[in-house]
Short mmCIF file of C-alpha atoms in Angstrom, two decimals:
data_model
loop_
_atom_site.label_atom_id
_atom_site.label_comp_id
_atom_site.label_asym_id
_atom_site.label_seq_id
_atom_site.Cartn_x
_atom_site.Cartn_y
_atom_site.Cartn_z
CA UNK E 1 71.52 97.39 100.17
CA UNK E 2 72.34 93.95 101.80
CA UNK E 3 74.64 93.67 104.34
CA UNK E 4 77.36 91.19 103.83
CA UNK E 5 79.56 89.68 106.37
CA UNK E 6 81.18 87.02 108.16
CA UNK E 7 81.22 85.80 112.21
CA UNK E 8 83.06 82.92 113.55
CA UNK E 9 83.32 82.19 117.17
CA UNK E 10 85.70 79.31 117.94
CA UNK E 11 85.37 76.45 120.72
CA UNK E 12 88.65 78.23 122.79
CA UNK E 13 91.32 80.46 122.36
CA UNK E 14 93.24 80.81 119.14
CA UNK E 15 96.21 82.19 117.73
CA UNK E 16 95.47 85.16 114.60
CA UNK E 17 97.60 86.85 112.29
CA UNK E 18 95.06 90.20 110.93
CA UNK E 19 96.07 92.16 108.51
CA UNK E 20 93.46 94.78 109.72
CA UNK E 21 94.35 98.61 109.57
CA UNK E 22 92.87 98.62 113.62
CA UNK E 23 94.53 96.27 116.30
CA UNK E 24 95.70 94.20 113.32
CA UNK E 25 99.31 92.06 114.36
CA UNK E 26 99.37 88.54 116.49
CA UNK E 27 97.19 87.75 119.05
CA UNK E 28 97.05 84.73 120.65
CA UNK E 29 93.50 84.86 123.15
CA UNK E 30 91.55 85.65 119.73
CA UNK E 31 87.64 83.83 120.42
CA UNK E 32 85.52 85.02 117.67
CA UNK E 33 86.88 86.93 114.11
CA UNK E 34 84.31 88.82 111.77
CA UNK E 35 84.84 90.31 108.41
CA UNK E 36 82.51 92.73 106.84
CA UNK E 37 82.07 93.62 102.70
CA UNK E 38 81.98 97.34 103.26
CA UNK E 39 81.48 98.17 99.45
CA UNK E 40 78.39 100.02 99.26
CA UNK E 41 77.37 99.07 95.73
CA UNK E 42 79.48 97.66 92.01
CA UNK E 43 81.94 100.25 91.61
CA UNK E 44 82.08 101.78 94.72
CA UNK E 45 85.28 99.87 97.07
CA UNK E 46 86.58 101.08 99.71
CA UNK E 47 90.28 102.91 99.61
CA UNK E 48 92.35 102.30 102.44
CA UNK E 49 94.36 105.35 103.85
CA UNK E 50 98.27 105.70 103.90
CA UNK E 51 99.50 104.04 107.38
CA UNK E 52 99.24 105.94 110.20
CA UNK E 53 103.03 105.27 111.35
CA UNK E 54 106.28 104.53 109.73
CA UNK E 55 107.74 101.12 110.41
CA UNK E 56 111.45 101.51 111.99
#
C-alpha cells in the first residue's frame, strides 16, 4: 500500500482556516500544514463520524 500525503512548512507564521474534525477552526501561528489520503485501497474511504458537539 503506498502512503500518500502532503507537508508544507511555510517561511513564518500564517493564518489557516481547517476544516479538520481535530483542532480544526482559525489559527493564526499555523508553520507547517499536512494532509494525509487515509483510504486504504479503491473502494474503501473513510466515513467521518457525527460531530462530537452541537453548535449553539
Amino acid at each position: 500500500m503506498e502512503i500518500q500525503y502532503i507537508i508544507i512548512k511555510f517561511s513564518g507564521k500564517r493564518a489557516v482556516l481547517s476544516t479538520g474534525i481535530l483542532n480544526g477552526g482559525y489559527r493564526e501561528n499555523i508553520s507547517a500544514i499536512f494532509n494525509h489520503d487515509a483510504k486504504a485501497a479503491p473502494g474503501m474511504g473513510c466515513q467521518l463520524r457525527p460531530p462530537l458537539t452541537k453548535n449553539i
